[in-house]
Each structure stands twice: as C-alpha cells, then as structure tokens.
Amino acid sequence: MIKRLSACIREYKKQTILTPVCMVGEVVCECTIPLLTADLINSIQNGCDLRTILLYGLKLFVIAMLSLGFGALSGWFAAEAAAGFAKNLRHDLYYQVQSFSFANIDRFSTSSLVTRLTTDVTNIQNAFMMCIRIAVRAPMMLVFAVIMSIRVGKQLAFIFAGTVPILGLALFFMIRSALPLFKAVFKKYDALNNSVQENVQGMRVVKSFVREDYETQKFSAASDSVRADFLKAEKILALNSPVMQFCVYTSMILISFFAAKLIVTSGGTYLGVGSLTSMITYSMQILMSLMMLSMIFVMLTMAQASGKRICEVLGETSSLHNPENPVYEVPNGAVDFDHVEFKYSASAKRSALSDIDFHVKSGQTVGIIGGTGSAKTTFLLGKQTTLKLRLKNFRLQGRVILPCVLLGLSPFVMQSTESILNICFNSSLLKYGGDTAVGAMTILTSVMQFSMLPLSGLSQGAQPITGYNFGARKPERVRESFAILLKCSLGYSAALWLIVMLFPRLLATLFAQDSAFLDYTAWALRIFMATSVVMGIQIACQQTFVALGNAKTSLFLAVLRKIILLIPLIYLLPLFFS
C-alpha cells in the first residue's frame, strides 16, 4: 500500500525531502535553547558581568530566529508537498475510474467511489503531511530532549523511565480499540452517500410514490449509525488528553521535588537552578513529543483504512479491453449498431439489451427521448447553459434594497448615537459638576456597556430563531421565542439592577480607589442605572421587530430612548434640579 501511494508523489519529491530536513534543524535549535538558558541562569547566579549576559542573549536570539525560519520553511514545503500529493492521487483515481466498465463501478458502487475520491484522499493528505513533518519532529525531539536531559539532570532523567511506558501503554490500547471503529465508519459513509445519491436521482419517483417518510428514515438510520461509531471512537481517543496531562504534571512534580532536594543537599554543586529550569523544559518537550506521536498514530489509524480503500480502486483491473486491431480514426460520422447486445456484468444470465439494430448516417438529425436524468438537456445545450454575470445587467430595486437598509439602520442608530449621547452628557456634567462628574460618568458608561453585553448577546442570538420561525409561518413558535427572550432579558436586567442598587461602591472600586470619588460615583451609579430593567424590554422588543422585518417600529424604538428622551432630558433636568 505504501509503495503504491508513494508513486503519487512524483514531481513533489524535492518538497517532501526538504520538509524533514528543515524540521531537523528546528528541533536542534529548540533543544539547544533550554541548555543555553540553563547556562545563563547559572552564570547570573555566579555573578557574571553584563557583557556575558548580552552574549548569551545574542546567542538565544540567533537560535530562536533560526528555529523560526526552519519551522516556517518546513510548514511551507509540507503544505506544498501534501497538496501536490493529494492532487496526483485524485488524478490517478479519477483516470482509473474513467477506465472502469459498469461491472467495475457496480463492484464498488458510485457512492463508495465518491467517498474514496473525497474523504479518503483528504485523510491520506493529512496523514502524509503529518508523516513528513510531525512524524519527523516528534521522534527527533524525543531523542534530543532525552539526551539533553541526561546531560543536564543526570539521575533526574530516570523519572521519564516511569512515565513514558504508562503513556505508551495507554496509546496502544486506545489505538487498538479505535482502529476497527474507523474501518467500519468508512463503509457506513458509502451507505450514507448512496442514500443521498438515490434520493437526488430518483426525486420524482420518491414523490410520485409518496415515499418521503421512508427515505427520510433510511437516511436518518445511516446518519445515526455513522454518528454512533464516530462518537464511540472519539470517546476512546478523548482519553489521550487526560492521560497525557497526568504524565506531564506527574513528571514536573517529581522533577521539582527531587531536584529541590538535590540543590539543597549539594549546595548547588550537583544541580543548579538553571539546570532545574532546563529539566522542566525538557520534560515538557519529551512528553509533548509523545503527545504528537499519539496524534500521528490516531491520524494513521484513520488513514490506514482510507489507504486500503484507495489502493483497491487503483489496483482494480478494468473489464473493458481493446480488440486486437482497434480503430482510432472514424472516416465519417455514421453510427451502426448491428445486432448488438449489452450486459452489466459478464456473469449475468441474460442481457439487459439484445438484438439492437440501429443505423444513423453522417449528417442526419437524431431525436433523443428518455427518462429524467438521461442527460438530454446537457447533451443538447452543452456550454450554452453557462451563466455569465455582468455589472451592467444589475439593477437596484428600491422595494428590495430599502427594507434591508432600514433593518440595518436600527442597530446603526443605536451605536452611532452613543457617541453623541456621551458628548451631551460630558458637556452638561462639565458645566454643572466639573471634572469629578465627568470622571464618574466615564465609570458609569463603562459599567453600563460591560453589563449590557450579555443582554445584547441574548437578543442577537434570539433574532435568527425568531426570523426563521416567522419566515416558516409558525406564529406560535415566534411568540414562544419572544416570550423566552423577554423573560431572560427581564431576569438579567432585574438581577443587574439589584446588584447595582446593593453594591454600587464595589463596582466603582474596579475603576478607582479615592474614597470621596467612590462615594460620589456610587451615588451617581444608582441614579444612572435606576431604570435599567426597562432597557431589557426595549432591547428585546427592538431586536424582535428586526427579526420580523418591521423596520419602522425597530427604528422608532432605537431613536426613542436616546434621541427623543435622553438628549433633551440631559439639558432640561438641570434647570429644575440643583
């Protein structure tokens, strides 16, 4: 299988070779950085001068840049090699299928061939990219990190001898359990695609015999079967992360514990603080490389099943063969069927068509009569059905554009008037309250905007649900969705009002610490948020009217609170209250 698939690399051999070469360079750089960091920390601990620190910093910067360069190049080459490999693989599969007879196609089924050309090729492409990149990086990182950890930490490196086998054993059992499930899933994919294909091709037949419910149940059964197998496999593979986390943090705890004892007992002669830091870094690199290997095994588990299915197609021999002396040039356009018969399979007992005698002379006109899906329209019209769009053919219709503009105008007015409102507030407060009032207003606005974010999210999340049910002519569900939105908005607004009324000073302390300023801000915050319950009703109603396409009412609600009520009151109320 590997030999057959490798033949599809062809002109992308250069990128395939350069990817692991660049990856080796990146691994070497990444494993060198903790070693230099340990030397730098130990040198600082021993009282080195600034020149030594700058020298180490320069070395670390150069190595980090080299690692970045090698990583970027490996990613570039890997993407180009994997995409090219998938292109060649699809090319070979497509041309192989073109040579198939009906018997060959029936052996695989059309839906299965579609799955192999799409899903299976994508799985192989992802696995190929991981093999030339991550599959090189992970073992190299593992080997280099183990060598460096032994060099730096000496006896501490034996901690990995206990954690690595645990992780390896867990990965073995996970892959062993998940592989049969992935093999079964791809076969069920074929059944799912087959159900879709039958419904698309035989749409009129299904409707004529009123079999929609049966076809829906058949598709649901195939879909549920795929979901159940994938869910079971993913549950098994989900154990990978907790096992990995357990091994990582257990290793870090053990390294920190034993290293601290060694540093204290030896006075820093056997193991320094810098060595401890590099040991923790190497432990992360070792265990992360093992996690990468587990990801590779999972991907290869899926790709193994896909690879076998692809090789089955590439290895299939077509039952169509040219005669000894095939004719490649036709002297005229005449077509002659002289007592022709046709079978879908060589093993069939009887022919599907027999004794067909059909003669068409060159230049004659042929009328085609056939059932739905026999490609009559495609044959007759060909490329004339291509749709070409030109800008000069577009015309804007006011009855379509204006409702869309009005629906978008409501949230636009809400956002654009916010800055106008702040200018009015600040000018009035500066006149009657001075800088203290303006500073307090900044806090009030911040609390308001932050607290209203969940309310805005609720209303905008309910908008598509309400709009969908309104378009589907389901008024009961529209009323139900609006009622739920109104209850949630009122509940949140009431809870917010209660918090502000009880703990205004606590909210103000998030922004300032001056006691007198906090007292002033807390007093103002109660007044500013006194009617916040009403805002929940206003936002819920406004977004619902947008969802229902009632642009005028939505725009009126947007303008009512800020422009009609708030801005005039900002300038009128100070005239009546001191």
Coordinates of C-alpha atoms in Angstrom, one line a residue:
M1 CA 0.0 0.0 0.0
I2 CA 2.8 2.5 0.9
K3 CA 4.7 1.8 -2.3
R4 CA 1.6 2.3 -4.4
L5 CA 0.7 5.6 -2.7
S6 CA 4.3 6.8 -2.7
A7 CA 4.2 6.7 -6.5
C8 CA 1.8 9.7 -6.5
I9 CA 4.5 12.0 -5.0
R10 CA 6.2 12.3 -8.4
E11 CA 7.2 16.0 -9.1
Y12 CA 6.9 16.9 -5.3
K13 CA 9.9 14.7 -4.2
K14 CA 12.0 17.8 -3.6
Q15 CA 9.5 19.4 -1.2
T16 CA 8.9 16.0 0.5
I17 CA 12.7 15.7 1.2
L18 CA 13.2 19.3 2.3
T19 CA 10.4 19.2 4.9
P20 CA 12.0 16.8 7.3
V21 CA 15.5 18.4 6.7
C22 CA 14.1 21.8 7.9
M23 CA 12.3 20.1 10.7
V24 CA 15.5 18.5 12.0
G25 CA 17.1 22.0 12.0
E26 CA 14.1 23.3 14.0
V27 CA 14.4 20.5 16.6
V28 CA 18.1 21.0 17.1
C29 CA 17.5 24.8 17.7
E30 CA 14.6 24.2 20.1
C31 CA 16.6 21.7 22.2
T32 CA 19.7 24.0 22.3
I33 CA 17.7 26.9 23.7
P34 CA 17.0 25.4 27.2
L35 CA 20.7 24.4 27.5
L36 CA 21.8 28.0 26.9
T37 CA 19.1 29.2 29.2
A38 CA 20.4 27.0 32.0
D39 CA 24.0 28.2 31.4
L40 CA 22.7 31.8 31.5
I41 CA 20.9 31.4 34.8
N42 CA 23.9 29.6 36.4
S43 CA 26.2 32.4 35.2
I44 CA 23.9 35.1 36.6
Q45 CA 23.8 33.1 39.9
N46 CA 27.6 33.0 40.0
G47 CA 27.8 36.8 39.5
C48 CA 28.7 37.3 35.8
D49 CA 29.0 40.7 34.2
L50 CA 26.6 42.4 31.7
R51 CA 28.8 41.5 28.7
T52 CA 28.3 37.8 29.4
I53 CA 24.5 38.3 29.7
L54 CA 24.3 40.2 26.4
L55 CA 26.4 37.5 24.7
Y56 CA 24.0 34.7 25.9
G57 CA 21.1 36.9 24.9
L58 CA 22.5 37.3 21.4
K59 CA 23.1 33.6 21.1
L60 CA 19.5 32.8 22.2
F61 CA 18.1 35.4 19.7
V62 CA 20.0 34.0 16.8
I63 CA 19.0 30.4 17.6
A64 CA 15.3 31.4 18.1
M65 CA 15.4 33.1 14.7
L66 CA 16.9 30.1 13.1
S67 CA 14.2 27.9 14.7
L68 CA 11.5 30.2 13.4
G69 CA 13.0 30.1 9.9
F70 CA 13.3 26.3 9.8
G71 CA 9.8 25.9 11.1
A72 CA 8.3 28.3 8.5
L73 CA 10.2 26.6 5.7
S74 CA 9.1 23.1 6.9
G75 CA 5.5 24.2 7.0
W76 CA 5.7 25.8 3.6
F77 CA 7.3 22.7 2.0
A78 CA 4.9 20.3 3.9
A79 CA 1.8 22.1 2.6
E80 CA 3.1 22.2 -1.0
A81 CA 4.1 18.5 -0.9
A82 CA 0.8 17.3 0.7
A83 CA -1.4 19.4 -1.6
G84 CA 0.6 18.1 -4.6
F85 CA 0.5 14.5 -3.4
A86 CA -3.3 14.7 -3.0
K87 CA -3.7 16.3 -6.4
N88 CA -1.7 13.5 -8.1
L89 CA -3.7 10.9 -6.1
R90 CA -7.0 12.3 -7.1
H91 CA -5.7 12.4 -10.7
D92 CA -4.8 8.8 -10.7
L93 CA -8.0 7.7 -9.0
Y94 CA -10.2 9.8 -11.4
Y95 CA -8.5 8.4 -14.6
Q96 CA -8.6 4.9 -13.2
V97 CA -12.4 5.3 -12.6
Q98 CA -12.8 6.6 -16.2
S99 CA -11.4 3.3 -17.5
F100 CA -13.9 1.2 -15.5
S101 CA -16.8 -0.7 -17.0
F102 CA -20.2 -0.8 -15.5
A103 CA -19.2 -4.1 -13.8
N104 CA -16.2 -2.4 -12.1
I105 CA -18.4 0.5 -11.0
D106 CA -21.0 -1.8 -9.6
R107 CA -18.4 -3.7 -7.6
F108 CA -17.5 -0.5 -5.7
S109 CA -20.8 1.5 -6.1
T110 CA -20.8 5.1 -7.2
S111 CA -21.3 6.4 -3.7
S112 CA -18.2 4.5 -2.5
L113 CA -16.1 5.9 -5.3
V114 CA -17.2 9.4 -4.4
T115 CA -16.2 8.8 -0.8
R116 CA -12.8 7.5 -1.9
L117 CA -12.2 10.5 -4.2
T118 CA -13.0 13.0 -1.4
T119 CA -13.0 11.9 2.2
D120 CA -10.4 9.1 1.9
V121 CA -8.0 11.3 -0.2
T122 CA -8.3 14.1 2.4
N123 CA -7.4 11.6 5.2
I124 CA -4.4 10.4 3.2
Q125 CA -3.3 14.0 2.6
N126 CA -3.4 14.9 6.3
A127 CA -1.6 11.8 7.2
F128 CA 1.1 12.4 4.6
M129 CA 1.6 16.0 5.9
M130 CA 2.0 14.7 9.4
C131 CA 4.4 11.9 8.4
I132 CA 6.8 14.2 6.6
R133 CA 6.6 16.9 9.3
I134 CA 5.3 15.9 12.8
A135 CA 6.4 12.3 12.4
V136 CA 10.0 13.6 12.0
R137 CA 9.7 16.3 14.6
A138 CA 8.3 14.1 17.4
P139 CA 10.9 11.3 17.4
M140 CA 13.8 13.7 16.9
M141 CA 12.5 16.0 19.7
L142 CA 12.1 12.9 21.9
V143 CA 15.7 11.7 21.3
F144 CA 17.4 15.1 21.5
A145 CA 15.4 16.1 24.7
V146 CA 16.2 12.8 26.4
I147 CA 19.9 13.2 25.6
M148 CA 20.0 16.8 26.8
S149 CA 18.0 15.9 30.0
I150 CA 20.5 13.2 30.8
R151 CA 23.4 15.6 30.2
V152 CA 21.8 18.3 32.4
G153 CA 19.8 16.5 35.0
K154 CA 21.8 13.2 35.3
Q155 CA 19.7 11.0 37.7
L156 CA 16.6 13.0 37.3
A157 CA 16.2 11.7 33.7
F158 CA 15.2 8.3 35.1
I159 CA 11.8 9.8 36.1
F160 CA 10.9 9.5 32.4
A161 CA 11.5 5.8 32.5
G162 CA 8.4 5.5 34.7
T163 CA 6.0 8.0 32.9
V164 CA 6.8 7.2 29.3
P165 CA 5.8 3.4 29.4
I166 CA 2.5 4.4 31.1
L167 CA 1.7 6.8 28.2
G168 CA 2.9 4.3 25.6
L169 CA 0.7 1.5 27.0
A170 CA -2.4 3.8 27.1
L171 CA -1.8 4.8 23.5
F172 CA -1.5 1.2 22.4
F173 CA -4.9 0.2 23.9
M174 CA -6.6 3.3 22.6
I175 CA -5.4 2.7 19.0
R176 CA -6.2 -1.0 19.2
S177 CA -9.8 -0.2 20.3
A178 CA -10.4 2.7 17.8
L179 CA -9.0 1.2 14.6
P180 CA -11.9 -1.3 14.0
L181 CA -14.4 1.5 14.5
F182 CA -12.8 3.8 11.9
K183 CA -12.8 0.9 9.4
A184 CA -16.5 0.4 10.0
V185 CA -17.2 4.1 9.7
F186 CA -15.9 4.4 6.1
K187 CA -18.1 1.6 4.9
K188 CA -21.1 3.3 6.5
Y189 CA -20.1 6.6 4.8
D190 CA -20.7 4.7 1.5
A191 CA -24.2 3.8 2.6
L192 CA -24.9 7.4 3.6
N193 CA -23.7 8.8 0.2
N194 CA -25.7 6.1 -1.6
S195 CA -28.9 7.2 0.2
V196 CA -28.3 10.8 -0.8
Q197 CA -27.5 9.8 -4.4
E198 CA -30.6 7.7 -4.8
N199 CA -32.8 10.5 -3.5
V200 CA -31.3 13.1 -5.8
Q201 CA -31.5 10.9 -8.9
G202 CA -35.0 9.5 -8.1
M203 CA -36.5 12.6 -6.6
R204 CA -39.6 12.5 -8.8
V205 CA -40.1 8.8 -8.3
V206 CA -39.9 9.2 -4.5
K207 CA -42.5 11.9 -4.6
S208 CA -44.8 10.1 -7.0
F209 CA -45.0 7.0 -4.8
V210 CA -45.1 9.2 -1.6
R211 CA -42.0 7.6 -0.1
E212 CA -40.6 10.7 1.5
D213 CA -41.0 9.4 5.1
Y214 CA -39.4 6.1 4.3
E215 CA -36.4 7.8 2.6
T216 CA -36.1 10.2 5.5
Q217 CA -36.0 7.3 7.9
K218 CA -33.5 5.4 5.8
F219 CA -31.1 8.4 5.7
S220 CA -31.6 9.1 9.4
A221 CA -30.7 5.5 10.1
A222 CA -27.5 5.7 8.0
S223 CA -26.6 9.1 9.6
D224 CA -27.2 7.9 13.1
S225 CA -25.1 4.8 12.5
V226 CA -22.1 7.0 11.3
R227 CA -22.6 9.3 14.3
A228 CA -22.7 6.4 16.8
D229 CA -19.5 4.8 15.5
F230 CA -17.6 8.2 15.4
L231 CA -18.9 9.0 18.9
K232 CA -17.6 5.8 20.2
A233 CA -14.2 6.1 18.5
E234 CA -13.8 9.8 19.6
K235 CA -14.7 8.8 23.2
I236 CA -11.8 6.4 23.2
L237 CA -9.4 8.8 21.6
A238 CA -10.5 11.6 24.1
L239 CA -8.7 9.6 26.8
N240 CA -5.5 10.7 25.2
S241 CA -5.5 14.2 26.6
P242 CA -6.2 13.3 30.3
V243 CA -3.5 10.5 30.2
M244 CA -1.1 13.0 28.7
Q245 CA -1.8 15.7 31.2
F246 CA -1.4 13.2 34.1
C247 CA 2.0 12.1 32.8
V248 CA 3.2 15.7 32.1
Y249 CA 2.3 17.1 35.5
T250 CA 3.4 14.0 37.4
S251 CA 6.8 14.3 35.8
M252 CA 7.0 18.0 36.6
I253 CA 6.1 17.4 40.3
L254 CA 8.6 14.6 40.6
I255 CA 11.4 16.6 38.9
S256 CA 10.7 19.7 41.0
F257 CA 10.6 17.6 44.3
F258 CA 13.8 15.6 43.7
A259 CA 15.7 18.5 42.1
A260 CA 14.9 20.8 45.0
K261 CA 16.3 18.1 47.4
L262 CA 19.5 17.7 45.3
I263 CA 20.0 21.5 45.1
V264 CA 19.6 21.9 48.8
T265 CA 21.7 18.9 49.8
S266 CA 24.6 19.6 47.4
G267 CA 24.6 23.3 47.8
G268 CA 24.1 23.8 44.1
T269 CA 27.2 21.8 43.1
Y270 CA 25.4 18.7 41.7
L271 CA 22.5 20.6 40.2
G272 CA 21.9 24.3 39.7
V273 CA 18.8 26.4 39.5
G274 CA 19.3 26.8 35.8
S275 CA 19.6 23.1 35.3
L276 CA 16.3 22.6 37.1
T277 CA 14.7 25.1 34.7
S278 CA 16.0 23.4 31.7
M279 CA 15.0 20.0 33.0
I280 CA 11.4 21.1 33.3
T281 CA 11.5 22.5 29.8
Y282 CA 13.0 19.2 28.5
S283 CA 10.3 17.2 30.4
M284 CA 7.7 19.3 28.5
Q285 CA 9.4 18.7 25.2
I286 CA 9.7 14.9 25.8
L287 CA 6.0 14.5 26.8
M288 CA 4.8 16.9 24.1
S289 CA 6.7 14.8 21.5
L290 CA 4.9 11.7 22.9
M291 CA 1.6 13.5 22.5
M292 CA 2.5 14.4 18.9
L293 CA 3.3 10.7 18.3
S294 CA -0.2 9.8 19.7
M295 CA -1.8 12.3 17.3
I296 CA 0.2 10.7 14.5
F297 CA -1.0 7.2 15.5
V298 CA -4.6 8.4 15.6
M299 CA -4.3 10.0 12.1
L300 CA -2.5 7.0 10.7
T301 CA -5.3 4.8 12.2
M302 CA -7.8 6.7 10.1
A303 CA -5.5 6.9 7.1
Q304 CA -4.8 3.2 7.1
A305 CA -8.4 2.3 6.4
S306 CA -8.6 5.1 3.7
G307 CA -5.3 3.9 2.1
K308 CA -6.6 0.4 1.7
R309 CA -9.8 1.6 0.1
I310 CA -7.9 3.8 -2.3
C311 CA -5.5 1.0 -3.3
E312 CA -8.4 -1.2 -4.0
V313 CA -9.5 1.3 -6.7
L314 CA -6.0 1.8 -8.1
G315 CA -5.4 -1.9 -8.2
E316 CA -8.7 -2.8 -9.9
T317 CA -8.4 -4.1 -13.5
S318 CA -11.0 -2.9 -15.9
S319 CA -13.1 -5.5 -17.6
L320 CA -13.1 -3.3 -20.8
H321 CA -10.3 -4.2 -23.3
N322 CA -9.5 -3.1 -26.8
P323 CA -9.7 -5.7 -29.6
E324 CA -6.5 -6.8 -31.4
N325 CA -6.8 -4.1 -34.1
P326 CA -8.7 -1.2 -32.6
V327 CA -10.0 1.6 -34.8
Y328 CA -8.9 5.1 -33.6
E329 CA -10.0 7.2 -36.7
V330 CA -13.6 7.4 -37.9
P331 CA -13.8 8.2 -41.7
N332 CA -17.3 9.6 -41.4
G333 CA -19.9 10.3 -38.7
A334 CA -22.1 7.2 -39.4
V335 CA -23.1 5.1 -36.4
D336 CA -24.0 1.4 -37.0
F337 CA -25.4 -1.0 -34.3
D338 CA -25.6 -4.4 -36.0
H339 CA -27.5 -6.8 -33.6
V340 CA -25.7 -5.5 -30.5
E341 CA -26.4 -6.9 -27.0
F342 CA -25.3 -5.5 -23.6
K343 CA -24.8 -6.9 -20.2
Y344 CA -24.0 -5.0 -17.0
S345 CA -21.9 -8.0 -15.8
A346 CA -20.2 -10.9 -17.6
S347 CA -21.8 -13.3 -15.1
A348 CA -25.3 -12.1 -15.8
K349 CA -27.6 -14.9 -17.2
R350 CA -29.4 -12.6 -19.6
S351 CA -28.6 -9.4 -21.5
A352 CA -30.1 -6.1 -20.4
L353 CA -30.4 -5.1 -24.2
S354 CA -30.3 -7.6 -27.0
D355 CA -30.5 -7.6 -30.8
I356 CA -30.2 -3.8 -31.1
D357 CA -30.1 -2.8 -34.8
F358 CA -29.5 0.9 -35.2
H359 CA -28.1 2.9 -38.1
V360 CA -27.5 6.7 -38.3
K361 CA -25.9 8.2 -41.4
S362 CA -23.5 11.1 -41.3
G363 CA -25.3 14.4 -41.3
Q364 CA -28.7 13.0 -40.1
T365 CA -30.6 14.6 -37.2
V366 CA -31.2 12.4 -34.2
G367 CA -34.1 12.9 -31.7
I368 CA -33.4 11.8 -28.1
I369 CA -36.2 10.5 -25.9
G370 CA -35.5 9.3 -22.4
G371 CA -36.5 9.5 -18.8
T372 CA -35.4 12.0 -16.2
G373 CA -31.7 12.1 -15.6
S374 CA -30.6 10.6 -19.0
A375 CA -28.7 13.8 -19.8
K376 CA -30.9 15.0 -22.7
T377 CA -30.6 18.7 -21.7
T378 CA -26.9 18.5 -21.1
F379 CA -26.3 16.9 -24.5
L380 CA -28.4 19.4 -26.4
L381 CA -27.4 22.6 -24.8
G382 CA -23.8 21.9 -23.7
K383 CA -21.8 25.0 -22.9
Q384 CA -24.7 27.3 -23.8
T385 CA -26.1 26.9 -20.3
T386 CA -23.1 28.7 -18.7
L387 CA -24.3 31.7 -16.7
K388 CA -22.3 34.9 -17.2
L389 CA -22.8 37.8 -14.9
R390 CA -22.1 41.4 -16.0
L391 CA -22.2 44.5 -13.9
K392 CA -24.2 46.5 -16.5
N393 CA -27.0 43.9 -16.1
F394 CA -27.5 44.6 -12.4
R395 CA -30.3 47.0 -11.4
L396 CA -31.0 48.1 -7.9
Q397 CA -34.7 47.8 -6.9
G398 CA -35.9 50.2 -4.2
R399 CA -38.6 47.9 -2.9
V400 CA -35.9 45.3 -2.1
I401 CA -33.0 47.5 -1.0
L402 CA -34.8 49.9 1.2
P403 CA -36.2 47.3 3.7
C404 CA -32.7 45.9 4.1
V405 CA -31.3 49.3 4.7
L406 CA -34.0 50.2 7.2
L407 CA -33.4 46.9 9.1
G408 CA -29.7 47.6 9.4
L409 CA -30.4 51.3 10.3
S410 CA -31.8 50.4 13.7
P411 CA -28.6 48.9 15.2
F412 CA -26.6 51.6 13.4
V413 CA -28.6 54.3 15.1
M414 CA -28.1 52.6 18.4
Q415 CA -24.3 52.6 18.0
S416 CA -23.8 55.9 16.3
T417 CA -25.9 57.9 18.8
E418 CA -23.9 56.5 21.7
S419 CA -21.0 58.9 20.9
I420 CA -23.5 61.9 20.6
L421 CA -25.0 60.9 23.9
N422 CA -21.6 60.9 25.6
I423 CA -20.8 64.3 24.2
C424 CA -24.1 65.7 25.6
F425 CA -23.6 64.0 29.0
N426 CA -20.0 65.3 29.3
S427 CA -20.8 68.9 28.3
S428 CA -23.7 69.1 30.8
L429 CA -21.7 67.4 33.6
L430 CA -18.7 69.6 33.0
K431 CA -20.9 72.7 33.4
Y432 CA -22.8 71.6 36.5
G433 CA -20.5 69.0 38.2
G434 CA -17.0 69.7 37.0
D435 CA -14.2 67.2 36.3
T436 CA -15.3 64.9 39.1
A437 CA -18.7 64.4 37.5
V438 CA -17.1 63.8 34.1
G439 CA -14.8 61.2 35.6
A440 CA -17.7 59.5 37.4
M441 CA -19.6 59.5 34.1
T442 CA -16.8 57.6 32.4
I443 CA -17.1 54.9 35.1
L444 CA -20.9 54.8 34.7
T445 CA -20.7 54.4 31.0
S446 CA -18.1 51.6 31.3
V447 CA -20.3 49.7 33.8
M448 CA -23.3 50.2 31.6
Q449 CA -21.6 48.9 28.4
F450 CA -20.0 46.0 30.1
S451 CA -23.2 44.9 31.9
M452 CA -25.3 45.2 28.7
L453 CA -23.1 42.9 26.7
P454 CA -24.9 39.7 27.8
L455 CA -28.2 41.3 27.2
S456 CA -27.2 42.3 23.6
G457 CA -25.9 38.7 23.1
L458 CA -29.2 37.2 24.2
S459 CA -31.3 39.4 21.9
Q460 CA -29.0 38.9 18.9
G461 CA -28.9 35.2 19.5
A462 CA -32.7 35.0 19.5
Q463 CA -33.0 37.1 16.4
P464 CA -32.3 34.4 13.8
I465 CA -34.5 31.9 15.6
T466 CA -37.4 34.3 15.6
G467 CA -36.8 35.3 12.0
Y468 CA -36.6 31.7 10.9
N469 CA -39.9 30.7 12.6
F470 CA -41.6 33.9 11.2
G471 CA -40.5 33.0 7.7
A472 CA -41.7 29.4 8.2
R473 CA -45.1 30.8 9.1
K474 CA -45.1 29.4 12.7
P475 CA -46.6 32.2 14.8
E476 CA -46.8 30.1 17.9
R477 CA -43.0 29.5 17.9
V478 CA -42.4 33.2 17.2
R479 CA -44.5 34.1 20.3
E480 CA -42.7 31.4 22.3
S481 CA -39.2 32.6 21.3
F482 CA -40.2 36.2 22.1
A483 CA -41.6 35.2 25.4
I484 CA -38.4 33.3 26.3
L485 CA -36.2 36.3 25.2
L486 CA -38.4 38.7 27.2
K487 CA -38.2 36.6 30.4
C488 CA -34.4 36.2 30.1
S489 CA -33.9 39.9 29.4
L490 CA -36.1 40.9 32.3
G491 CA -34.5 38.4 34.6
Y492 CA -31.0 39.6 33.7
S493 CA -31.9 43.3 33.9
A494 CA -33.6 42.8 37.3
A495 CA -30.6 41.0 38.6
L496 CA -28.3 43.7 37.3
W497 CA -30.5 46.4 38.8
L498 CA -30.4 44.6 42.2
I499 CA -26.6 44.3 42.2
V500 CA -26.2 48.0 41.3
M501 CA -28.6 49.1 44.0
L502 CA -26.9 47.0 46.7
F503 CA -23.3 47.2 45.7
P504 CA -22.6 50.3 43.7
R505 CA -19.4 51.1 45.5
L506 CA -18.0 47.6 44.8
L507 CA -18.5 48.2 41.1
A508 CA -16.9 51.6 41.3
T509 CA -13.8 50.2 43.0
L510 CA -12.9 48.3 39.8
F511 CA -12.0 51.6 38.2
A512 CA -10.9 54.0 41.0
Q513 CA -9.6 54.0 44.7
D514 CA -10.2 57.5 46.0
S515 CA -12.8 57.3 48.8
A516 CA -14.6 60.6 48.2
F517 CA -14.7 59.9 44.4
L518 CA -16.0 56.4 45.1
D519 CA -18.9 57.8 47.3
Y520 CA -19.8 60.3 44.5
T521 CA -19.7 57.6 41.8
A522 CA -21.7 55.1 43.9
W523 CA -24.4 57.7 44.4
A524 CA -24.5 58.6 40.7
L525 CA -24.4 54.9 39.7
R526 CA -27.7 54.2 41.5
I527 CA -29.4 57.1 39.7
F528 CA -27.9 56.2 36.3
M529 CA -29.0 52.5 36.5
A530 CA -32.3 53.1 38.2
T531 CA -34.3 52.2 35.1
S532 CA -32.1 49.5 33.7
V533 CA -34.9 47.0 33.9
V534 CA -36.7 48.9 31.1
M535 CA -33.7 48.5 28.9
G536 CA -34.1 44.8 28.8
I537 CA -37.7 45.2 27.5
Q538 CA -36.6 47.8 24.9
I539 CA -33.7 45.8 23.5
A540 CA -35.7 42.6 23.4
C541 CA -38.6 44.3 21.5
Q542 CA -36.3 46.2 19.1
Q543 CA -34.4 43.0 18.1
T544 CA -37.6 41.1 17.7
F545 CA -39.0 43.7 15.3
V546 CA -35.8 43.5 13.3
A547 CA -36.2 39.7 13.1
L548 CA -39.9 40.2 11.9
G549 CA -38.8 42.6 9.3
N550 CA -40.7 45.5 10.9
A551 CA -38.0 48.1 10.3
K552 CA -40.1 51.2 11.1
T553 CA -41.0 50.1 14.6
S554 CA -37.5 48.9 15.3
L555 CA -36.0 52.3 14.2
F556 CA -38.6 54.2 16.3
L557 CA -37.6 52.2 19.4
A558 CA -33.9 52.8 18.7
V559 CA -34.5 56.6 18.3
L560 CA -37.0 56.9 21.2
R561 CA -34.7 56.2 24.2
K562 CA -31.6 58.2 23.2
I563 CA -32.7 61.0 20.8
I564 CA -36.3 61.7 21.8
L565 CA -35.9 61.1 25.6
L566 CA -32.4 61.1 26.9
I567 CA -30.7 64.0 25.0
P568 CA -33.5 66.6 25.7
L569 CA -33.7 65.5 29.3
I570 CA -29.9 65.9 29.7
Y571 CA -30.3 69.7 29.2
L572 CA -33.8 70.2 30.7
L573 CA -33.5 68.4 34.0
P574 CA -30.6 70.5 35.4
L575 CA -32.9 73.5 35.0
F576 CA -35.4 72.1 37.5
F577 CA -33.0 70.2 40.0
S578 CA -30.0 71.7 41.7

